[in-house]
């Protein structure tokens, strides 16, 4: 895989940077990634092995408490560029990636390290300011510097095109000057780290090596580039490779987080959380509402990222994002009501109240099947309540995770209040060992149990939203068997059955059984399977290839034990993770299909004699997420649902979630609740106040 160099620049003279790096000899080894604040393509930063910050308009004075106006100040600053490039620089430092800072890039790095700038060089402008062509002068390179080693010389000849400079009385912390102009004014020409222990390669120069005359022969251009590239070549970032489940093609390779970068992130979260908590709840609600507005604005792009990464049909991706927005709306509208202090008793001389304090820094390890929905269930109420969040999306939905991070920050969530952890199981394991004030996990029972056991000794809340084997019963009194069959088929197969609350087992009263099966199969056969972007596609590829093996095992086991296959039963004969929608009858509870979570487009349907038999079968599971009864009688349905140990009961509906009521599993389906007022308060610690007025 080629090493990737991210170059952040604006339109002006960008070709010089491009040409500098794309020398013929290097093309097989390196690839350039355009990083552009105008496109705000933050996710691309995470693909890079080395980063270059380039020249351009002055850094915004607010970043270093400089005067608003000064000689030669530009008509327009690019504050958004400063913010975007700050992200790049901080990312590079978190991951010890090689960095080159050129001209403005150097000035920004000095500012980001706490230094200041001379806003205008006045007389010095005669020697430095860009006019028709760059100016030129001699520099002295400090002995004992990295630059000296790279240049192989104490002196050199460089070009000049700037009117600002590094303020010698305000050099950023841990930076040192490595070159000065050979003139009485001693303009600073280069910076590097003073103490390089535990730091990646970093060189900053005031000149423009990418366009200097005879750059191939000038060591202050050619050697600089070569050393930077050698440092990039020497990076060993573990990559998270993301493939498109519809065609098996690689769509991205992202740097995984290391233990070290995660330690730094959690430190930043801990040190910043109190500031976020000190904001009013009204302010935090505004930020979250802005986030929701950004989802609406960007829905087509976000849906496309989601479909490409997890394979769901494009319309289902749009539905998911809209679903996330309606959950956010409920939480934002109700946050103030449920997170503000509650006065419980007022008597003469005494007030008793409850306040809801944030847990602190919480860890959110998430699943891929509905990354927007399951993510929003956790990080939105956590942020509303004043927590800082470490969010680990599933390795199968990380590109969506990056979009979530990008838009939360754009909406106004401060940089160190939300961090993302990139990686899979190993990254999750590291997080579980770290010190968080609460763990909120969505995923499989196996992983959830492991996390619960591992964090138990920390004595902090640990909430689990896990899998299910959700039953559905169709009573003999339903008025329209055909429409019930259609709706319940959708409950089983929507999102290819990859929903925690997908219908996983169906029981049908014998009086309507034949009619139901006929209509159910007719519905399943009507669906179009295909690429997520195709018109009217209902069945896309499964997200994870390994799920195909599990489905094949369930099919074979069911056939071996006497089940009758009415539809599907195998992989589709095409590229990607496609599996035919599969329907079995004549099933029993001895079969894997009726006991273990399938999480795919497969269903077993059983004929039952009466409600008692249906109830007994529905109860026969280790899971307890949802259960559904279709009947003309609310009373009859409620009587059955009350006897089931599940977090949710559905009458005449299934596979749905509402932000107004708690989302919770029992037994192997989890512990604790998200959504509703319970879910808002799940991220808080109640404090009891006894206030006695003497
Ligand atoms: P998973 O358990 O394989 O992975 C979930 C997350 O845990 C991922 O981010 C993964 O990287 C991480 N992880 C894996 N091993 C880990 C370890 N040892 N330590 C720490 N982290 C680890 O589950 P999945 O395949 O992503 O999700 C599918 C499962 O999630 C299904 O069982 C589904 O029913 C369930 N789910 C439940 C709900 C709910 O609300 N109850 C919602 C969505 C999905």
XYZ file of C-alpha atoms and ligand atoms in Angstrom:
738
model
C 0.000 0.000 0.000
C 1.369 3.437 -0.938
C 2.226 5.854 1.850
C -0.053 8.860 1.841
C 1.099 12.449 2.237
C -1.633 14.921 3.095
C -1.054 18.424 1.750
C -3.245 21.201 3.050
C -3.348 24.263 0.823
C -5.597 26.711 -0.942
C -6.037 27.274 -4.622
C -3.149 29.763 -4.964
C 0.009 28.205 -6.331
C -0.996 24.760 -5.099
C 0.516 23.166 -8.182
C 3.992 23.949 -6.877
C 3.421 21.716 -3.840
C 1.969 18.985 -5.990
C 4.836 19.074 -8.485
C 7.433 19.097 -5.731
C 6.259 15.717 -4.466
C 5.129 13.997 -7.614
C 8.545 13.454 -9.021
C 8.579 10.367 -11.283
C 10.753 8.274 -8.913
C 8.299 8.650 -6.071
C 5.032 7.838 -7.784
C 5.060 4.120 -6.968
C 5.723 4.707 -3.307
C 3.716 7.765 -2.332
C 0.293 9.155 -2.962
C -0.753 12.728 -2.294
C -4.004 13.468 -0.502
C -5.520 16.895 -0.977
C -6.616 18.292 2.366
C -8.831 21.281 1.893
C -10.609 23.416 4.440
C -12.991 24.430 1.679
C -14.080 20.809 1.315
C -13.665 20.218 5.047
C -12.576 16.668 4.204
C -11.483 15.896 7.769
C -11.902 12.117 7.352
C -9.079 12.145 4.789
C -6.655 13.366 7.461
C -6.882 9.945 9.105
C -5.580 8.241 5.953
C -2.286 10.124 5.926
C 1.177 8.969 6.994
C 2.727 12.429 6.776
C 1.344 15.962 6.642
C 2.336 19.253 5.039
C 0.969 22.640 6.066
C 1.619 25.181 3.348
C 1.608 28.886 2.588
C -1.271 31.303 2.224
C -3.085 34.159 3.875
C -2.139 35.309 7.422
C -3.155 33.217 10.424
C -6.165 34.794 12.140
C -4.895 37.141 14.915
C -7.442 35.797 17.402
C -5.427 32.574 17.547
C -2.492 34.371 19.162
C -4.198 37.423 20.685
C -2.741 39.675 18.004
C -4.083 43.105 17.014
C -7.113 42.933 14.704
C -5.672 45.319 12.173
C -2.088 45.955 11.168
C -0.068 47.038 8.142
C -0.566 44.757 5.182
C -3.282 42.727 6.924
C -5.327 40.825 4.347
C -8.846 41.811 3.375
C -10.051 38.360 4.260
C -8.600 35.864 6.728
C -9.278 32.133 6.517
C -10.247 31.291 10.075
C -11.823 28.046 8.860
C -8.499 27.092 7.343
C -6.769 27.776 10.667
C -9.245 25.528 12.450
C -8.959 22.786 9.837
C -5.167 22.882 9.879
C -5.120 22.910 13.686
C -6.905 19.571 13.471
C -4.280 18.303 11.061
C -1.427 19.415 13.286
C -2.962 18.028 16.483
C -3.711 14.766 14.719
C -0.107 14.505 13.551
C 1.173 15.155 17.066
C -1.198 12.639 18.647
C 0.081 10.006 16.251
C 3.702 11.154 15.908
C 3.342 11.606 12.158
C 5.986 13.535 10.191
C 5.108 17.193 9.571
C 6.482 19.864 7.261
C 5.422 23.442 7.952
C 6.033 25.835 5.087
C 5.808 29.638 5.449
C 2.301 30.171 6.850
C 2.411 26.523 7.937
C 5.378 27.306 10.190
C 3.671 30.398 11.581
C 0.528 28.428 12.374
C 2.538 25.720 14.136
C 4.273 28.341 16.275
C 0.876 29.755 17.217
C -0.573 26.299 17.944
C 2.374 25.627 20.238
C 1.585 28.829 22.161
C 3.818 31.301 20.309
C 3.089 34.618 18.575
C 3.785 36.339 15.271
C 5.250 39.643 14.183
C 2.222 40.856 12.296
C 4.094 42.909 9.758
C 7.805 43.143 9.070
C 7.721 46.871 8.147
C 11.233 47.543 6.799
C 11.911 43.846 6.524
C 9.214 43.708 3.897
C 11.639 45.105 1.403
C 13.602 41.886 1.626
C 10.797 39.399 2.250
C 7.439 40.395 0.847
C 6.280 38.600 -2.259
C 5.946 40.812 -5.290
C 6.046 39.735 -8.919
C 8.588 37.090 -8.005
C 9.959 35.714 -4.751
C 12.843 37.567 -3.137
C 16.047 35.774 -2.246
C 18.560 35.906 0.593
C 21.070 33.928 2.594
C 20.304 32.138 5.851
C 22.465 30.785 8.649
C 21.536 27.367 9.899
C 22.058 26.691 13.600
C 24.622 24.024 14.342
C 23.191 21.194 16.441
C 19.858 21.396 14.712
C 17.952 18.826 12.704
C 17.841 21.304 9.837
C 21.631 21.511 9.846
C 21.867 17.743 9.621
C 19.348 17.692 6.782
C 20.924 20.561 4.839
C 24.458 19.358 5.556
C 25.554 22.981 5.791
C 25.701 26.013 8.130
C 24.433 28.323 5.481
C 22.214 28.368 2.405
C 20.313 30.383 -0.129
C 16.508 30.596 0.062
C 13.549 32.437 -1.422
C 11.232 34.705 0.494
C 7.576 35.671 0.097
C 6.024 36.724 3.396
C 5.301 39.867 5.339
C 4.825 38.218 8.740
C 7.364 36.371 10.839
C 7.863 34.404 14.039
C 8.039 36.652 17.093
C 11.448 35.858 18.662
C 10.113 36.774 22.092
C 7.206 34.321 21.748
C 8.444 31.019 20.392
C 6.024 28.147 20.998
C 6.777 25.791 23.840
C 9.215 23.030 22.986
C 10.124 24.775 19.728
C 13.548 26.140 18.894
C 14.874 28.259 16.080
C 17.033 26.353 13.613
C 17.787 29.135 11.098
C 17.983 32.929 10.912
C 18.236 35.311 8.028
C 21.810 36.465 7.538
C 21.002 40.073 8.371
C 21.023 42.321 11.433
C 17.308 41.862 11.920
C 17.788 38.097 12.228
C 14.343 37.143 10.931
C 13.552 33.613 12.045
C 13.713 31.232 9.093
C 13.014 27.835 10.632
C 11.677 25.986 13.683
C 11.843 22.460 15.015
C 11.138 20.672 18.294
C 13.622 21.566 21.051
C 13.201 18.230 22.818
C 12.547 15.578 20.222
C 11.975 12.744 22.685
C 8.715 11.001 21.874
C 8.057 13.294 18.929
C 7.670 12.588 15.235
C 9.791 14.241 12.536
C 8.961 17.945 12.277
C 10.638 20.741 10.340
C 9.262 24.194 9.684
C 10.710 26.668 7.235
C 9.822 30.228 6.356
C 10.897 29.957 2.721
C 9.166 28.072 -0.104
C 11.186 24.939 -0.896
C 8.499 23.762 -3.313
C 9.140 26.609 -5.746
C 12.650 27.821 -4.993
C 14.876 28.315 -8.046
C 16.850 25.171 -8.966
C 15.079 23.295 -6.217
C 16.471 19.919 -7.304
C 19.989 21.186 -6.502
C 19.292 23.258 -3.420
C 19.702 21.114 -0.264
C 17.236 23.405 1.538
C 14.592 22.105 -0.822
C 15.684 18.690 -2.086
C 17.165 17.347 1.169
C 14.241 18.692 3.125
C 11.814 16.837 0.916
C 13.867 13.642 0.957
C 14.203 13.602 4.749
C 10.502 14.222 5.165
C 9.703 11.409 2.767
C 12.136 9.101 4.527
C 10.322 9.847 7.771
C 6.988 9.120 6.085
C 8.394 5.898 4.649
C 9.433 4.944 8.171
C 5.954 5.252 9.709
C 4.302 2.008 10.757
C 0.691 2.907 11.367
C -1.605 -0.048 11.735
C -4.275 0.436 9.096
C -7.970 -0.228 9.369
C -8.908 -1.338 5.871
C -12.523 -0.642 4.945
C -14.140 -2.532 2.079
C -17.372 -1.965 0.212
C -19.606 -4.965 1.029
C -21.357 -4.637 -2.331
C -18.254 -5.322 -4.431
C -15.398 -6.229 -2.035
C -13.370 -3.184 -3.142
C -11.204 -1.306 -0.653
C -12.631 2.152 -0.031
C -10.269 3.463 2.639
C -7.327 2.573 4.826
C -7.296 4.616 8.033
C -4.642 4.861 10.723
C -5.766 2.948 13.782
C -5.358 4.547 17.169
C -2.478 3.298 19.265
C -2.563 2.891 23.029
C -0.432 6.028 23.229
C -2.767 8.174 21.141
C -5.746 6.923 23.147
C -4.001 7.813 26.406
C -3.447 11.351 25.106
C -7.058 11.623 23.973
C -8.498 10.505 27.290
C -6.234 12.994 29.093
C -7.542 15.784 26.882
C -11.130 14.701 27.491
C -10.621 14.607 31.252
C -8.979 18.007 31.331
C -11.714 19.675 29.240
C -14.928 18.075 30.491
C -15.556 20.541 33.332
C -15.587 23.481 30.891
C -18.294 21.825 28.817
C -20.279 21.037 31.957
C -20.027 24.675 33.012
C -21.903 25.742 29.848
C -25.657 26.057 30.354
C -27.888 23.219 29.278
C -29.589 25.687 26.916
C -26.264 26.261 25.169
C -25.555 22.540 24.838
C -29.045 21.989 23.429
C -28.360 24.676 20.801
C -25.145 22.935 19.735
C -26.924 19.597 19.403
C -29.756 21.187 17.408
C -27.163 22.627 15.061
C -25.697 19.160 14.669
C -29.137 17.890 13.663
C -29.513 20.713 11.140
C -26.170 19.708 9.631
C -27.438 16.153 9.208
C -30.375 17.483 7.251
C -28.159 19.725 5.124
C -25.701 16.927 4.305
C -28.079 13.994 4.148
C -27.256 12.873 0.603
C -23.519 12.771 1.211
C -23.940 11.087 4.609
C -26.326 8.495 3.180
C -23.900 7.739 0.409
C -21.010 7.210 2.870
C -23.200 4.942 4.990
C -24.454 2.841 2.079
C -20.986 2.438 0.619
C -19.612 1.315 3.945
C -22.366 -0.946 5.336
C -24.240 -1.847 2.150
C -27.765 -0.782 3.084
C -29.969 0.545 0.285
C -29.590 4.290 -0.127
C -33.185 5.022 0.873
C -32.705 3.037 4.092
C -29.588 5.126 4.808
C -31.626 8.301 4.363
C -34.317 6.841 6.639
C -31.709 6.110 9.278
C -30.331 9.648 9.258
C -33.832 11.090 9.438
C -34.596 8.672 12.273
C -31.516 9.932 14.104
C -32.761 13.500 13.648
C -36.133 12.722 15.174
C -34.446 11.087 18.182
C -32.170 14.117 18.566
C -35.211 16.373 18.428
C -36.923 14.558 21.287
C -33.773 14.594 23.398
C -32.996 18.243 22.675
C -36.598 19.299 23.371
C -36.675 17.417 26.685
C -33.130 17.822 27.976
C -33.803 20.914 30.043
C -36.880 19.366 31.606
C -35.199 16.151 32.697
C -31.648 17.307 33.411
C -32.404 20.392 35.471
C -32.617 20.299 39.251
C -35.831 18.777 40.588
C -37.290 20.171 43.779
C -38.959 17.250 45.551
C -40.080 18.801 48.831
C -40.499 22.325 50.086
C -41.639 22.704 53.635
C -41.027 25.534 56.012
C -37.298 25.849 56.486
C -36.409 22.869 54.267
C -35.915 22.184 50.624
C -35.091 18.745 49.215
C -33.987 18.483 45.636
C -32.129 16.320 43.139
C -29.477 17.597 40.776
C -28.196 15.569 37.818
C -24.426 15.761 37.506
C -22.603 14.386 34.470
C -20.689 11.145 34.915
C -17.540 12.772 33.525
C -15.762 11.155 30.563
C -17.700 8.272 29.112
C -16.674 5.563 26.674
C -19.086 4.666 23.880
C -18.220 1.450 22.019
C -20.682 1.069 19.192
C -22.071 -1.288 16.533
C -22.297 -0.952 12.747
C -25.850 -1.952 11.852
C -27.378 1.483 12.554
C -24.350 3.620 13.358
C -26.337 6.852 13.361
C -29.164 5.551 15.524
C -27.208 3.582 18.091
C -24.582 6.319 18.208
C -27.090 9.107 18.748
C -28.722 7.087 21.576
C -25.506 7.471 23.533
C -23.352 10.426 22.569
C -26.202 12.927 22.224
C -27.640 12.543 25.756
C -24.107 12.172 27.117
C -23.093 15.514 25.607
C -26.363 17.177 26.599
C -25.753 16.133 30.205
C -22.285 17.728 30.189
C -20.064 14.683 29.658
C -17.047 14.351 27.403
C -17.180 11.339 25.077
C -14.712 8.842 23.665
C -16.588 7.333 20.758
C -15.455 4.107 19.151
C -17.532 3.307 16.121
C -17.486 -0.241 14.840
C -14.628 -1.052 12.499
C -17.382 -1.637 9.904
C -18.813 1.878 10.170
C -15.810 4.068 10.877
C -16.277 6.378 7.895
C -19.700 7.265 9.271
C -18.061 7.720 12.669
C -15.699 10.255 11.106
C -18.656 12.128 9.637
C -20.299 12.163 13.063
C -17.159 13.632 14.585
C -16.767 16.184 11.799
C -20.327 17.464 12.123
C -20.393 17.507 15.921
C -17.296 19.717 15.876
C -18.771 21.874 13.127
C -21.895 22.302 15.242
C -19.790 23.613 18.117
C -18.834 20.645 20.296
C -15.369 21.678 21.532
C -12.326 19.858 20.174
C -11.515 17.966 23.360
C -15.050 17.093 24.399
C -15.534 14.452 21.740
C -12.791 12.164 20.493
C -12.972 9.168 18.264
C -11.086 5.919 18.654
C -10.321 4.273 15.330
C -9.926 0.510 15.240
C -11.553 -2.818 15.974
C -11.527 -5.300 18.806
C -7.980 -4.489 19.993
C -8.784 -0.794 20.203
C -11.932 -1.649 22.157
C -9.863 -3.768 24.529
C -7.507 -0.851 25.198
C -10.447 1.436 25.950
C -11.960 -1.064 28.339
C -8.720 -1.065 30.333
C -8.602 2.728 30.572
C -10.206 4.894 33.237
C -13.583 6.130 32.095
C -16.430 7.289 34.293
C -18.938 5.108 32.474
C -19.110 2.532 29.679
C -21.932 2.433 27.145
C -21.737 -0.481 24.777
C -23.835 -1.545 21.810
C -23.017 -4.874 20.228
C -23.152 -8.604 20.690
C -23.905 -10.461 23.913
C -20.466 -12.098 23.830
C -18.556 -8.803 23.701
C -20.973 -7.076 26.081
C -20.540 -9.752 28.726
C -16.776 -9.546 28.372
C -16.812 -5.761 28.802
C -19.201 -5.927 31.756
C -16.958 -8.414 33.531
C -13.779 -6.512 32.709
C -14.927 -3.122 33.968
C -16.836 -4.415 37.028
C -13.985 -3.624 39.431
C -13.945 0.043 38.378
C -17.294 0.631 40.114
C -18.593 2.890 37.354
C -21.845 2.509 35.394
C -21.734 0.057 32.504
C -24.736 -0.087 30.221
C -25.193 -2.730 27.517
C -27.460 -2.771 24.463
C -27.087 -6.261 23.058
C -28.618 -8.727 20.654
C -31.979 -10.427 20.508
C -33.988 -13.361 19.179
C -37.196 -11.391 19.047
C -40.452 -13.340 18.703
C -43.623 -12.284 16.917
C -47.015 -13.954 17.237
C -49.915 -13.553 14.810
C -53.248 -14.378 16.464
C -56.196 -15.884 14.589
C -58.339 -12.755 15.029
C -56.284 -10.406 12.855
C -58.585 -8.725 10.341
C -56.270 -8.488 7.355
C -53.881 -11.423 7.226
C -52.316 -10.202 4.017
C -51.266 -6.814 5.349
C -50.047 -8.371 8.601
C -47.886 -10.761 6.571
C -46.450 -7.859 4.571
C -45.702 -5.741 7.649
C -44.135 -8.596 9.597
C -42.009 -9.696 6.626
C -40.610 -6.173 6.609
C -39.976 -6.446 10.359
C -37.879 -9.524 9.709
C -36.012 -8.392 6.600
C -35.638 -4.584 6.774
C -31.922 -3.692 6.713
C -31.363 -7.305 5.666
C -32.428 -8.475 9.113
C -29.438 -6.699 10.644
C -31.437 -4.930 13.337
C -31.151 -5.694 17.020
C -34.964 -5.677 17.170
C -35.532 -7.444 13.863
C -38.201 -10.124 14.054
C -36.191 -13.336 14.408
C -38.929 -15.927 15.072
C -42.555 -15.978 13.917
C -45.432 -17.982 15.421
C -48.737 -18.079 13.560
C -52.099 -19.381 14.752
C -53.045 -22.537 12.792
C -56.389 -21.041 11.635
C -54.732 -18.395 9.504
C -51.375 -20.093 8.970
C -51.741 -21.069 5.259
C -53.045 -17.672 4.228
C -50.264 -15.944 6.169
C -47.505 -18.088 4.639
C -48.835 -17.511 1.126
C -48.864 -13.720 1.577
C -45.503 -13.700 3.386
C -43.699 -15.586 0.619
C -45.359 -13.463 -2.037
C -44.027 -10.364 -0.309
C -40.492 -11.742 0.091
C -40.382 -12.736 -3.598
C -41.409 -9.216 -4.631
C -38.253 -7.573 -3.273
C -35.493 -6.448 -5.535
C -31.953 -7.284 -4.465
C -29.045 -5.257 -5.783
C -26.497 -2.532 -5.275
C -27.413 0.000 -2.565
C -27.554 2.875 -5.031
C -29.926 1.184 -7.510
C -33.532 2.330 -7.741
C -36.094 0.397 -5.663
C -33.568 -2.004 -4.141
C -34.811 -3.474 -0.864
C -32.145 -6.106 -0.213
C -28.509 -5.005 -0.334
C -25.388 -6.900 0.684
C -24.764 -7.905 4.285
C -22.236 -5.706 6.013
C -19.893 -8.424 7.241
C -18.683 -11.283 5.073
C -18.394 -13.648 8.028
C -22.160 -13.424 8.561
C -22.632 -15.395 5.330
C -20.948 -18.397 6.967
C -23.206 -18.140 10.011
C -26.316 -18.007 7.804
C -25.145 -21.008 5.783
C -24.629 -22.907 9.015
C -28.153 -22.072 10.197
C -29.615 -23.100 6.827
C -27.778 -26.428 6.806
C -28.688 -27.146 10.420
C -32.378 -26.405 9.750
C -32.444 -28.614 6.645
C -30.666 -31.442 8.489
C -33.279 -31.301 11.251
C -36.263 -31.432 8.895
C -37.193 -27.791 8.200
C -38.898 -26.899 4.930
C -37.188 -24.253 2.789
C -39.756 -22.008 1.092
C -37.500 -19.262 -0.234
C -33.809 -18.487 -0.650
C -31.276 -20.508 1.295
C -27.957 -19.534 -0.234
C -25.489 -16.806 -1.195
C -26.343 -14.940 -4.354
C -24.183 -15.677 -7.331
C -22.555 -12.263 -7.519
C -19.720 -10.193 -6.070
C -20.218 -8.830 -2.559
C -21.931 -10.191 0.554
C -25.344 -10.963 -0.926
C -27.591 -13.634 0.607
C -31.053 -14.587 -0.617
C -33.970 -13.721 1.680
C -34.618 -17.107 3.262
C -37.835 -18.490 4.756
C -38.228 -21.783 6.595
C -41.336 -23.496 7.950
C -41.584 -26.790 9.883
C -38.979 -25.388 12.259
C -38.438 -26.426 15.889
C -36.602 -24.929 18.826
C -33.863 -27.530 18.393
C -32.636 -25.604 15.395
C -29.970 -22.883 15.570
C -32.247 -20.715 13.445
C -34.791 -20.549 16.280
C -32.322 -20.187 19.156
C -29.348 -18.066 18.091
C -29.369 -14.540 16.749
C -29.231 -14.741 12.931
C -28.727 -11.036 12.216
C -29.428 -11.623 8.560
C -32.166 -12.190 5.963
C -33.492 -15.474 7.317
C -36.614 -16.392 9.280
C -38.273 -19.485 10.735
C -42.080 -19.581 10.935
C -43.943 -22.015 13.251
C -47.598 -23.011 13.355
C -49.193 -22.891 16.859
C -52.510 -24.188 18.193
C -53.301 -21.425 20.675
C -52.012 -18.468 22.698
C -50.652 -20.694 25.457
C -48.422 -22.583 23.041
C -47.313 -19.334 21.396
C -46.474 -17.800 24.775
C -44.439 -20.827 25.837
C -42.397 -20.724 22.629
C -41.932 -16.964 22.771
C -40.610 -17.286 26.334
C -38.129 -19.956 25.301
C -35.041 -17.767 24.782
C -32.068 -16.376 26.641
C -32.682 -12.944 25.111
C -35.167 -10.273 26.178
C -35.169 -7.298 23.822
C -38.605 -7.036 22.155
C -41.691 -9.132 21.459
C -44.663 -8.486 19.251
C -48.267 -9.648 19.071
C -50.638 -8.995 16.168
C -54.258 -9.308 17.201
C -57.551 -7.511 16.883
C -57.708 -7.405 20.679
C -55.448 -5.078 22.619
C -56.347 -6.920 25.792
C -55.361 -10.298 24.354
C -52.025 -8.905 23.101
C -51.228 -7.142 26.373
C -51.972 -10.280 28.361
C -49.314 -12.157 26.374
C -46.769 -9.331 26.294
C -46.970 -8.833 30.077
C -45.799 -12.400 30.599
C -42.697 -11.917 28.470
C -39.472 -10.741 30.060
C -38.560 -8.165 27.402
C -37.676 -4.485 27.469
C -40.235 -3.643 24.766
C -43.678 -4.958 23.830
C -45.344 -4.241 20.477
C -49.018 -4.587 19.652
C -49.768 -4.638 15.915
C -46.319 -3.295 15.093
C -42.702 -4.467 15.322
C -39.072 -3.468 14.706
C -39.547 0.119 15.789
C -37.905 2.438 18.315
C -39.148 5.738 19.732
C -37.103 8.327 21.588
C -40.019 8.941 23.979
C -39.853 5.508 25.636
C -36.886 3.612 27.068
C -34.829 1.345 24.861
C -33.634 -1.494 27.036
C -32.868 -5.172 26.926
C -33.193 -7.832 29.584
C -31.228 -11.031 30.190
C -28.746 -11.502 27.314
C -30.143 -8.439 25.546
C -28.552 -6.027 27.957
C -28.680 -3.836 31.019
C -29.903 -0.257 31.455
C -31.800 2.042 29.112
C -31.165 4.662 26.509
C -33.791 7.084 25.117
C -36.693 8.662 27.063
C -36.072 10.547 30.305
C -34.353 7.395 31.625
C -31.880 7.526 28.770
C -31.173 11.234 29.302
C -30.441 10.587 32.959
C -28.396 7.449 32.282
C -25.383 9.704 31.753
C -25.740 11.473 35.091
C -25.229 10.864 38.790
C -28.123 12.098 40.891
C -27.149 14.178 43.892
C -29.589 14.575 46.779
C -29.716 18.026 48.386
C -31.089 18.648 51.877
C -31.180 22.419 52.280
C -32.178 23.562 55.702
C -32.808 27.202 56.304
C -32.120 27.708 59.979
P -19.605 -6.759 18.288
O -19.849 -7.173 19.695
O -18.822 -7.666 17.431
O -18.854 -5.353 18.240
C -19.393 -4.199 18.827
C -18.272 -3.222 19.134
O -17.421 -3.792 20.115
C -17.393 -2.887 17.949
O -17.075 -1.525 18.005
C -16.159 -3.742 18.185
O -14.992 -3.216 17.610
C -16.065 -3.732 19.696
N -15.386 -4.884 20.270
C -15.298 -6.144 19.775
N -14.624 -6.929 20.650
C -14.272 -6.144 21.691
C -13.569 -6.378 22.907
N -13.093 -7.576 23.210
N -13.417 -5.351 23.762
C -13.926 -4.120 23.486
N -14.579 -3.856 22.349
C -14.764 -4.851 21.460
O -21.031 -6.465 17.672
P -21.400 -5.942 16.220
O -21.224 -7.031 15.245
O -20.732 -4.656 15.945
O -22.950 -5.619 16.378
C -23.945 -6.564 16.181
C -24.587 -6.908 17.493
O -25.047 -5.718 18.132
C -25.823 -7.759 17.325
O -25.823 -8.738 18.320
C -26.966 -6.761 17.521
O -28.161 -7.362 17.966
C -26.385 -5.863 18.566
N -27.052 -4.573 18.582
C -27.848 -4.267 19.643
C -28.531 -3.064 19.676
C -29.444 -2.715 20.818
O -29.889 -1.577 20.872
N -29.765 -3.613 21.715
C -28.397 -2.165 18.609
C -27.572 -2.509 17.549
C -26.900 -3.713 17.542
